[in-house]
XYZ file of C-alpha atoms in Angstrom:
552
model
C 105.628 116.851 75.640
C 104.789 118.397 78.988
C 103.912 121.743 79.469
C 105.063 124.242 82.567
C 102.102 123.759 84.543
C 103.369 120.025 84.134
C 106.666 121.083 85.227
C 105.957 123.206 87.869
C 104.059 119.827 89.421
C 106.510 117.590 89.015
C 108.942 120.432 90.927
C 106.738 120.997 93.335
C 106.299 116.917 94.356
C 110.226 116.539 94.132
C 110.862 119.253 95.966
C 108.346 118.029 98.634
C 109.916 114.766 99.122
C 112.974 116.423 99.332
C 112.279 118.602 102.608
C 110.307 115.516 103.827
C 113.173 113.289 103.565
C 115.616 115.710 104.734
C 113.153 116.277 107.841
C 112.373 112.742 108.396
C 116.409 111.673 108.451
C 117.139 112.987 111.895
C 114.620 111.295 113.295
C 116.432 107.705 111.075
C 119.079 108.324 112.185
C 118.320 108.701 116.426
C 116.389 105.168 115.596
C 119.599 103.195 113.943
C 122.321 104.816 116.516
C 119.811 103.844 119.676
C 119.864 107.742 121.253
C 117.475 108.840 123.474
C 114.143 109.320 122.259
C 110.911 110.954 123.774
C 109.268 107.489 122.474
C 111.934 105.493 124.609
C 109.282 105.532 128.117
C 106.595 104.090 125.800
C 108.421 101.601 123.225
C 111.413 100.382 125.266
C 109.286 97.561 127.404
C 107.603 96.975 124.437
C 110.528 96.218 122.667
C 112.375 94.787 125.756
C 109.274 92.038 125.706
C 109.566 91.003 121.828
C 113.452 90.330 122.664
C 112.836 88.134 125.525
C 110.003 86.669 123.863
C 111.925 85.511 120.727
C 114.992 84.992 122.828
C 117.017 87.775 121.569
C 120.215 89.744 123.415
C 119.902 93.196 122.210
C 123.391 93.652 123.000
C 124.603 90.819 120.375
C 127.109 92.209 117.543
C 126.536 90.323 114.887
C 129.098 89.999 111.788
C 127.651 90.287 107.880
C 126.940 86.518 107.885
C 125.171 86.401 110.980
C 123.353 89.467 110.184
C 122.229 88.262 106.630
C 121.890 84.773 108.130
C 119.582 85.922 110.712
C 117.751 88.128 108.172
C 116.704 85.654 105.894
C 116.125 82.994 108.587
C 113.277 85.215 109.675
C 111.835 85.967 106.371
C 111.376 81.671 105.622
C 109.537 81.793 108.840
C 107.236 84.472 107.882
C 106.667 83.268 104.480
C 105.363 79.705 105.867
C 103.644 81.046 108.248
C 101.865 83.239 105.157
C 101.875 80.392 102.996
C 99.576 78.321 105.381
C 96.961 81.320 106.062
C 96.654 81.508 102.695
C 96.292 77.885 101.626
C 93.845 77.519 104.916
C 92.119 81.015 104.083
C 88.472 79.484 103.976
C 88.644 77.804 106.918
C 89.925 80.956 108.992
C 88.019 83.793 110.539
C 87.263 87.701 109.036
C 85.751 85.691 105.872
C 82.520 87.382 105.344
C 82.621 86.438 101.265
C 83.770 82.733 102.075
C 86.654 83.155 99.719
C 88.243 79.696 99.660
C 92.129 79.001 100.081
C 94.432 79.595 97.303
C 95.756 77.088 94.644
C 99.721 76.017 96.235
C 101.392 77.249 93.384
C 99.499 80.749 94.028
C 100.110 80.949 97.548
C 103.992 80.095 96.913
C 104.298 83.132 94.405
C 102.345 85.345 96.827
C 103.694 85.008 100.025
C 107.536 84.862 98.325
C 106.273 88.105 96.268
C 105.329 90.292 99.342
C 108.268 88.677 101.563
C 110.483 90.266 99.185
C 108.812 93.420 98.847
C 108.018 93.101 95.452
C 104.150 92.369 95.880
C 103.668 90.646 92.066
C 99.811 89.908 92.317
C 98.639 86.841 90.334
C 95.081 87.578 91.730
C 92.495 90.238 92.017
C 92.991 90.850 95.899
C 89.062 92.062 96.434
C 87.796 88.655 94.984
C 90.281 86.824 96.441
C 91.137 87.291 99.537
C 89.443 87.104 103.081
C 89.823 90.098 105.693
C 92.101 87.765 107.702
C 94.586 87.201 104.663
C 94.649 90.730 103.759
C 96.081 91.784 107.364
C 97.499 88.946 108.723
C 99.543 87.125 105.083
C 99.771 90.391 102.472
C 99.874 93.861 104.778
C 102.272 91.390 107.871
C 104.758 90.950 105.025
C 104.410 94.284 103.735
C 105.701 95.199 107.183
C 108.505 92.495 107.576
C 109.864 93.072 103.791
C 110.043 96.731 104.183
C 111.536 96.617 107.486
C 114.022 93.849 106.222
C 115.244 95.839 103.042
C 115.816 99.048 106.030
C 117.707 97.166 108.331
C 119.876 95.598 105.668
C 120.924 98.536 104.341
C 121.649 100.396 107.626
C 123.869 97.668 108.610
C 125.896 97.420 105.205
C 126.383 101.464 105.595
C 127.333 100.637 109.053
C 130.658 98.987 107.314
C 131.033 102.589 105.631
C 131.522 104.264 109.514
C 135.491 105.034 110.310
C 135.699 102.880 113.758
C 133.056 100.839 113.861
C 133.717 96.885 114.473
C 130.702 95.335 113.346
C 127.288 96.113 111.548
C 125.039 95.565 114.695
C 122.167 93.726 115.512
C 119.703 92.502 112.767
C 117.316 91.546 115.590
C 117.486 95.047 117.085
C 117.704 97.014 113.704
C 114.227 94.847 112.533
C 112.079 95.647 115.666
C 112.546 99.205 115.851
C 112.367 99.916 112.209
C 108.864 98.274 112.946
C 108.053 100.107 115.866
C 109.344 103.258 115.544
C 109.326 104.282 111.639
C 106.896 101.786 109.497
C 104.042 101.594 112.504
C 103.882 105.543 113.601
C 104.666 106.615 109.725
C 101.722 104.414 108.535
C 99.315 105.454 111.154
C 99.564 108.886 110.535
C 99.242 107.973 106.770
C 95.875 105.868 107.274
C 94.422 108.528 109.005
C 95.259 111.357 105.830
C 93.818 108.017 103.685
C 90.499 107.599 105.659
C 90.059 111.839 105.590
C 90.470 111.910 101.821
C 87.970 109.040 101.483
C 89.521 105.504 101.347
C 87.957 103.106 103.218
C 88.691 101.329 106.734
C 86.402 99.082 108.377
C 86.228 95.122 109.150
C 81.951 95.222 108.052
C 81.168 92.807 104.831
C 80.951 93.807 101.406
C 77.456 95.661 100.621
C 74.929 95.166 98.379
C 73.424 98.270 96.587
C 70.291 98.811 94.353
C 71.196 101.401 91.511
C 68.773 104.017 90.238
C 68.438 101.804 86.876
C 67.310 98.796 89.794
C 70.561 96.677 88.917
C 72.561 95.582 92.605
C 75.639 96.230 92.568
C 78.349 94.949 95.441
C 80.422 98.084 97.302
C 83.913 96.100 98.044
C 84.855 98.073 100.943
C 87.320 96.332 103.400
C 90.438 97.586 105.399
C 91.900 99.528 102.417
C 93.671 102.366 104.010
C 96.165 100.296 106.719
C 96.678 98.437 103.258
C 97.603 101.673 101.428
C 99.772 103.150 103.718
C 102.112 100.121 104.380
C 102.029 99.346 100.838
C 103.507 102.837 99.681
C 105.427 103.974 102.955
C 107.192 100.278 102.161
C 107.827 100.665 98.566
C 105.610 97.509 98.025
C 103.052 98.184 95.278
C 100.440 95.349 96.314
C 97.269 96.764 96.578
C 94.210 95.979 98.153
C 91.981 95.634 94.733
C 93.377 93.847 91.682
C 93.001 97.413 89.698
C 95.771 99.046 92.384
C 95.456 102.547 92.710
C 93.284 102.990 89.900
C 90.717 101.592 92.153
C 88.361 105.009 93.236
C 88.254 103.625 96.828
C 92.081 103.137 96.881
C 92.687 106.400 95.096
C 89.526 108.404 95.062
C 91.291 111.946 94.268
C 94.027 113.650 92.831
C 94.937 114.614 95.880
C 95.049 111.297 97.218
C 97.068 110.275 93.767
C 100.093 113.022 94.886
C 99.961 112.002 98.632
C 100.001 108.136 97.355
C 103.020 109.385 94.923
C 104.903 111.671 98.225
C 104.482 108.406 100.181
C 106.205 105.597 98.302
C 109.019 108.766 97.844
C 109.495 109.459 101.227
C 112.004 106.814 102.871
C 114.030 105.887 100.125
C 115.043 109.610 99.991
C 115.371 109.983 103.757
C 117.779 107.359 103.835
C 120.108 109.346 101.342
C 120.093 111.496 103.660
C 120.751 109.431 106.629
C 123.925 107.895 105.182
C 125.226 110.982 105.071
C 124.657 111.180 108.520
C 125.839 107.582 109.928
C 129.126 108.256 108.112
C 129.755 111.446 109.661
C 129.686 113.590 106.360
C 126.832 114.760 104.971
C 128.757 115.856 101.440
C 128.872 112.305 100.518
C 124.949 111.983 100.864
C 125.242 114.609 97.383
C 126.351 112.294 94.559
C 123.773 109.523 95.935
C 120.640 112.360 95.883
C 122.424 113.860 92.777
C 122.452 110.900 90.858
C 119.024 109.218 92.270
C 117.075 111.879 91.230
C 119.363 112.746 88.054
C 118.800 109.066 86.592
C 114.784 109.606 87.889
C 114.943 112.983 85.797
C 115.984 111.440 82.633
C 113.356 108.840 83.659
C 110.210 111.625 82.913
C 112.335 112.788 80.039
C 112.069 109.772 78.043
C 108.380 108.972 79.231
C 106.916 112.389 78.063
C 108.656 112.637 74.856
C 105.528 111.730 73.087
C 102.637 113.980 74.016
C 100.649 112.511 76.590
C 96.807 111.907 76.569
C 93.749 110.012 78.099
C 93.726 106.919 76.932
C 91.661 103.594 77.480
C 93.082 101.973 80.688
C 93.746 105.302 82.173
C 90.928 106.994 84.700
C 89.347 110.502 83.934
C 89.575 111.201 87.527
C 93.749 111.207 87.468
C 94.168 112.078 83.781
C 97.620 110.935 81.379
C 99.875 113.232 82.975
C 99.466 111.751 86.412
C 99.158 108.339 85.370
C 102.441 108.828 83.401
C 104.422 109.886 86.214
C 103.002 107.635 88.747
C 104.352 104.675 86.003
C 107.768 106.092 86.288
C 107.704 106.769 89.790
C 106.742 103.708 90.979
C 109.084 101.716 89.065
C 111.690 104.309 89.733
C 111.219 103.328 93.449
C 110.598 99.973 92.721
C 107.409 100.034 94.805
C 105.228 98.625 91.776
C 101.736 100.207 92.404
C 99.798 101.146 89.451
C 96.852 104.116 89.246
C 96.381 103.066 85.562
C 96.847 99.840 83.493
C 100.335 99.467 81.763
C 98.642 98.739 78.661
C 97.762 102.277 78.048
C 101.089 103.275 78.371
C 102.635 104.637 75.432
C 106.201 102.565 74.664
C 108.859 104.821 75.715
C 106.717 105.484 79.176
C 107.098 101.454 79.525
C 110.781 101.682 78.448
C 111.358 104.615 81.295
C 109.658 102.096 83.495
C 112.596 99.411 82.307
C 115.310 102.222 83.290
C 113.958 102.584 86.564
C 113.961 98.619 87.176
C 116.990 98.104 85.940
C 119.035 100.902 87.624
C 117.045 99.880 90.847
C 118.485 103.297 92.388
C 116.641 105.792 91.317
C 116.058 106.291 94.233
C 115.112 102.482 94.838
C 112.992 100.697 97.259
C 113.120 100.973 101.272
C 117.394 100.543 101.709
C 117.661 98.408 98.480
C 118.073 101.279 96.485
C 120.489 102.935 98.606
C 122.281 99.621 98.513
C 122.911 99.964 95.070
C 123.395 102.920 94.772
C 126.585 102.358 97.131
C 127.408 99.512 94.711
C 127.569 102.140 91.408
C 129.978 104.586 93.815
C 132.432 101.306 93.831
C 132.322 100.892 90.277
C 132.616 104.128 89.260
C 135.158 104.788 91.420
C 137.164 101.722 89.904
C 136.481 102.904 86.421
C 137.924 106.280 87.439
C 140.631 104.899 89.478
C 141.484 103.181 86.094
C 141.105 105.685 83.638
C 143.272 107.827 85.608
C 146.092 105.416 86.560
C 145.541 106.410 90.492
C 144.508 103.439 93.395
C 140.303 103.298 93.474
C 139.409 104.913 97.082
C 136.380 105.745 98.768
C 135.915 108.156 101.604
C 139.712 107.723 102.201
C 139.426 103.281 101.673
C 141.090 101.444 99.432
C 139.077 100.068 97.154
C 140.425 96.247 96.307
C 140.039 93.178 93.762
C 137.584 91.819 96.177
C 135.345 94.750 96.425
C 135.329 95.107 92.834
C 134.348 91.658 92.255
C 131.245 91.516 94.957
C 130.014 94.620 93.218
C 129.931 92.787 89.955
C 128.370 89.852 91.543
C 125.367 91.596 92.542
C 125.198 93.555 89.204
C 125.398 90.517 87.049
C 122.628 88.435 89.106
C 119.946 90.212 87.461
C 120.941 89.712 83.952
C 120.972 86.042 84.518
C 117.572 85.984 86.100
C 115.670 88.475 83.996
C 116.835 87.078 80.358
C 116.937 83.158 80.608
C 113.316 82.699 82.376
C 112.144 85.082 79.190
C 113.594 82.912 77.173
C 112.491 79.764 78.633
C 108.420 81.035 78.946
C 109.146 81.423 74.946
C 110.971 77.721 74.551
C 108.382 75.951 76.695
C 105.294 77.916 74.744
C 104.079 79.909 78.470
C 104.150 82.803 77.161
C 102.848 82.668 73.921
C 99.848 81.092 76.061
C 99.357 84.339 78.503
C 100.796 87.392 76.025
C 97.745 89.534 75.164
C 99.325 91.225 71.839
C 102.064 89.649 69.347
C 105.374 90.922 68.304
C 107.007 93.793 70.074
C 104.168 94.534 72.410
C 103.909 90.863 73.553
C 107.991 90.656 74.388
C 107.480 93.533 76.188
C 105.201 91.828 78.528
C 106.948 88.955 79.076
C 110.159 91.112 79.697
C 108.702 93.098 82.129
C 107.468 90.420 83.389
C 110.308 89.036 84.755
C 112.003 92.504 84.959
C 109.440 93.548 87.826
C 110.474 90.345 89.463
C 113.738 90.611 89.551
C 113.136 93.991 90.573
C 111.528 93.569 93.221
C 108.973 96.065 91.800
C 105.614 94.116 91.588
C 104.294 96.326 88.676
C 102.978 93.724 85.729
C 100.937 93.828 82.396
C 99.608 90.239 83.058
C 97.853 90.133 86.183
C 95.749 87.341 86.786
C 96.178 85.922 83.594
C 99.594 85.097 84.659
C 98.431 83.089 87.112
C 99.350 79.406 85.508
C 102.065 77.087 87.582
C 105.086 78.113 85.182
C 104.940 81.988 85.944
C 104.077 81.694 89.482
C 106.856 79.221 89.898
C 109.575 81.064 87.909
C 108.365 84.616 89.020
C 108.963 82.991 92.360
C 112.657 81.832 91.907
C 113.296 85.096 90.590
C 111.558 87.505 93.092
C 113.280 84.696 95.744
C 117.053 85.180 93.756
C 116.843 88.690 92.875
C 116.129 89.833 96.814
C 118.365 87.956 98.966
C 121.597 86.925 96.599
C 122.325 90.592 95.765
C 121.468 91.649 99.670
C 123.589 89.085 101.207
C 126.797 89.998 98.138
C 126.428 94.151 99.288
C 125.827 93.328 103.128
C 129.477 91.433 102.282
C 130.671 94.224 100.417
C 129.156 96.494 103.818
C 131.604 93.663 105.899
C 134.520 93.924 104.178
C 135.132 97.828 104.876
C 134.813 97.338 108.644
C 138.229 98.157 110.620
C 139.631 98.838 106.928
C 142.637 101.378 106.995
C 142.153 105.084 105.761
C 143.599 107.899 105.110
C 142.900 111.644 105.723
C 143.387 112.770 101.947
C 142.299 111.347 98.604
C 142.786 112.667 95.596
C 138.940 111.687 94.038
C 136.252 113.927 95.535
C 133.325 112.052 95.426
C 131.421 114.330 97.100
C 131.515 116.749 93.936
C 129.401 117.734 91.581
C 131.769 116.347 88.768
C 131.765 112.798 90.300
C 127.820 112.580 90.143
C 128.205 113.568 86.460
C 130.385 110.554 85.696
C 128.300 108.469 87.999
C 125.304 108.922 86.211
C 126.995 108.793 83.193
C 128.670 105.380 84.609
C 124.948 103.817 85.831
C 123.295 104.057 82.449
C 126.227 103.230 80.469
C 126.586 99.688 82.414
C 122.442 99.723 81.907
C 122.650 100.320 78.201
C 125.315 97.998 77.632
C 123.713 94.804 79.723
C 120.103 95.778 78.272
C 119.932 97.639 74.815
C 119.587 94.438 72.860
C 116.360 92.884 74.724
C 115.199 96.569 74.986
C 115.443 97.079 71.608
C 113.488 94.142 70.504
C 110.536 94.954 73.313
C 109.396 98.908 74.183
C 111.630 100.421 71.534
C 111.021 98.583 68.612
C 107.362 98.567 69.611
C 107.613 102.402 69.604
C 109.651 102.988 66.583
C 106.696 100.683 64.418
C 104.244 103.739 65.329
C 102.390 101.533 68.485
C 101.023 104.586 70.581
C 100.282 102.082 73.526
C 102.206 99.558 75.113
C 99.328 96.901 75.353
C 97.938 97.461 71.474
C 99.373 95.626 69.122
């Protein structure tokens, strides 16, 4: 159990990304409707030279097909043009160790991992990877993916807005999330980094004598560009192999709650922005309210058991912040890590699940907003049923179609979390990799592919995973569990464009009653889908007495 000093933390950092997600939405919001901005002398030739560069017309509407089309058209070309630096690393420049390239297989599950913002690492980046790859493969994606998941989901909530005719201009939406949010968010960020002692420089790795006359290398590198994108993003790769347990990625706890505020930040603001795109902020209540509800029960279930330093957790961060890191991060679905998962005791691993699975808690950059639009459907069927009145939202009919996108993209990650666990059993892969039997070892596997599918990044195997079956299937399902349930919700987003409404509905989903039964709706269709495979992994492995998720 936590005590209120505990509390009053975990108040104070919610309550912090609150008011900095509230105060960052504006500022959305003037980006994603094009108004005048003091910015507009310095970024609109800019801008205005990357669209006649690529050949784009700014002024293009673009339907959902075009717009997903377009979307993931551009993410292909960024992940071969990835794949290549990686697989050609050694013969490239900023490659003071002479790290060679990567093995295919690895370079396929990396540059597909941080193209779909879920940054899986197969590989210990600071033994790994050149300078060059690190900002030109891993942080250029961390860019791209983040500003992919933003744009998508500004364009679906476009089809939300009473008059508008299309969802704009993926092209558009892409460049100035780049240049306007991600770039001037993460610059600021690097520089808090760099003042609270993270590294940032382009010099070689140096070689130290120790005052027992042992040398020792300092793996220094440009670690705090890394850190910013890959928080601000939601992405979760890190620059070392040990993540933010790394001192020079994390050196403080004050750099551990900045780290934590940062992954926070946009996911939240953009609850806030939908509120404001649709012309009602009420409606931005039962999103927040049931984010941050489902994120509350979250730390519930993790700090049930009392929580102590543990091997695999640092001194300088301690069990209570390397418990709520584990369910923030997967909450977010950012997948960074300031401790290893094996420390974890079961039910922090099983409010990890929860957080992966719901994928809205608040969720990644637009993702999570994404679905949580697609739980507001479904509840607002299962109301509209259980009350015998026509399913609406914010005055819109809600039809067969709707209902049956929405179950679409729910039901895709079932299929690709549960029969790749089974096959890594039925071909003998994981058996091969686990590091514990039993309960402990199905957990691994299953959050294996859970983090995949997630989009999350967060892992128990690491390196050791790196073998051609789990960097091919982790592959197909980071690939299938990014784009298939984008492109069904940017349809969903499509469909409610020009759609007919009316000025009075009887279901106010802007109350505090409808959040109730949303939450209430969100974990029951989690529990239901999940319990079994759950059972048999973190809470079977907690219920036989196992006090850490990585010791069998």
């Amino acid at each position: 159990m936590i005590d209120a000093g505990q509390i009053i933390a975990i108040i104070s950092i919610l309550a912090t990304a609150l008011i900095l997600g509230r105060l960052l939405s504006p500022y959305l919001v003037r980006v994603f409707t094009s108004a005048p901005q003091r910015l507009d002398r310095l970024l609109n030739p800019v801008e205005g030279w990357i669209y006649r560069l690529g050949g784009i017309d700014p002024a293009r509407r673009m339907g959902w097909r075009e717009y997903f089309i377009s979307a993931f058209s551009i993410n292909i070309i960024q992940m071969a043009i990835a794949f290549l630096i990686l697989l050609f690393q050694g013969v490239l420049p900023l490659n003071p160790q002479g790290f060679p390239g990567l093995r295919w297989d690895l370079a396929l599950n990396t540059v597909v991992s941080f193209a779909t913002n879920t940054n899986l690492q197969h590989y210990a980046g600071e033994t790994t990877l050149s300078y060059f790859s690190q900002m030109t493969a891993i942080q250029f994606l961390q860019f791209t993916s983040a500003a992919t998941g933003i744009s998508v989901a500004v364009a679906m909530v476009r089809g939300f807005v009473s008059g508008r005719k299309d969802i704009g201009n993926f092209y558009v939406d892409f460049v100035r999330t780049i240049t306007r949010v991600l770039i001037p968010l993460c610059f600021i960020a690097s520089l808090i980094l760099v003042a609270m002692g993270v590294p940032q420089t382009l010099d070689g790795y140096m070689t130290v004598k120790t005052v027992e006359g042992a040398t020792r290398s300092i793996l220094v590198g440009p670690v705090a560009s890394l850190v910013s994108i890959m928080q601000i993003g939601t992405n979760g790769g890190g620059y070392y192999g040990a993540n933010s347990a790394y001192p020079f990625q994390n050196p403080t706890p004050l750099s551990n709650i900045f780290e934590l505020l940062l992954m926070m930040l946009i996911p939240t603001a953009l609850i806030f922005v939908y509120g404001r795109l649709i012309n009602d902020r009420k409606e931005s209540r039962p999103i927040l309210i049931g984010a941050y509800g489902i994120y509350a029960l979250d730390i519930a279930i993790a700090f049930i058991p009392a929580v102590a330093l543990s091997a695999g957790m640092e001194t300088r961060i301690g069990g209570f912040f390397s418990t709520l890191w584990t369910v923030t991060t997967t909450a977010m679905t950012t997948g960074s890590v300031n401790s290893s998962l094996s420390s974890m005791n079961p039910l922090a691993i099983l409010a990890g699940f929860v957080g992966m699975l719901v994928q809205a808690s608040p969720g990644g950059d637009g993702v999570g907003l994404m679905y949580m639009l697609m739980y507001i459907i479904m509840t607002v069927f299962l109301v509209g049923l259980m009350s015998g009145r026509t399913p609406e939202y914010l005055g819109m009919k809600i039809t067969g179609g709707d209902v049956k996108l929405v179950m679409a993209a729910f039901l895709v990650h079932p299929v690709i979390i549960l029969v790749p666990t089974v096959l890594s059993y039925a071909t003998g892969a994981a058996t091969s990799v686990i590091t514990s039997s039993g309960a402990i070892g199905f957990t691994q596997i299953l959050y294996e592919f859970t983090s995949a599918a997630a989009n999350n990044g967060s892992d128990f195997l690491g390196s050791l995973a790196n073998t051609p079956f789990f960097n091919i299937s982790t592959a197909v399902v980071m690939f299938v569990g990014r784009y298939a349930p984008m492109a069904i919700l940017l349809a969903l987003g499509g469909s409610m464009l020009s759609r007919r409404r009316t000025s009075e509905t009887a279901l106010k989903t802007s109350s505090v009653a409808f959040s109730t039964v949303l939450i209430a709706s969100i974990m029951l269709l989690v529990v239901l889908t999940f319990f079994p495979v759950l059972a048999l992994g973190p809470i079977l492995s907690f219920l036989q007495g196992h006090t850490a998720a990585g010791v069998g």
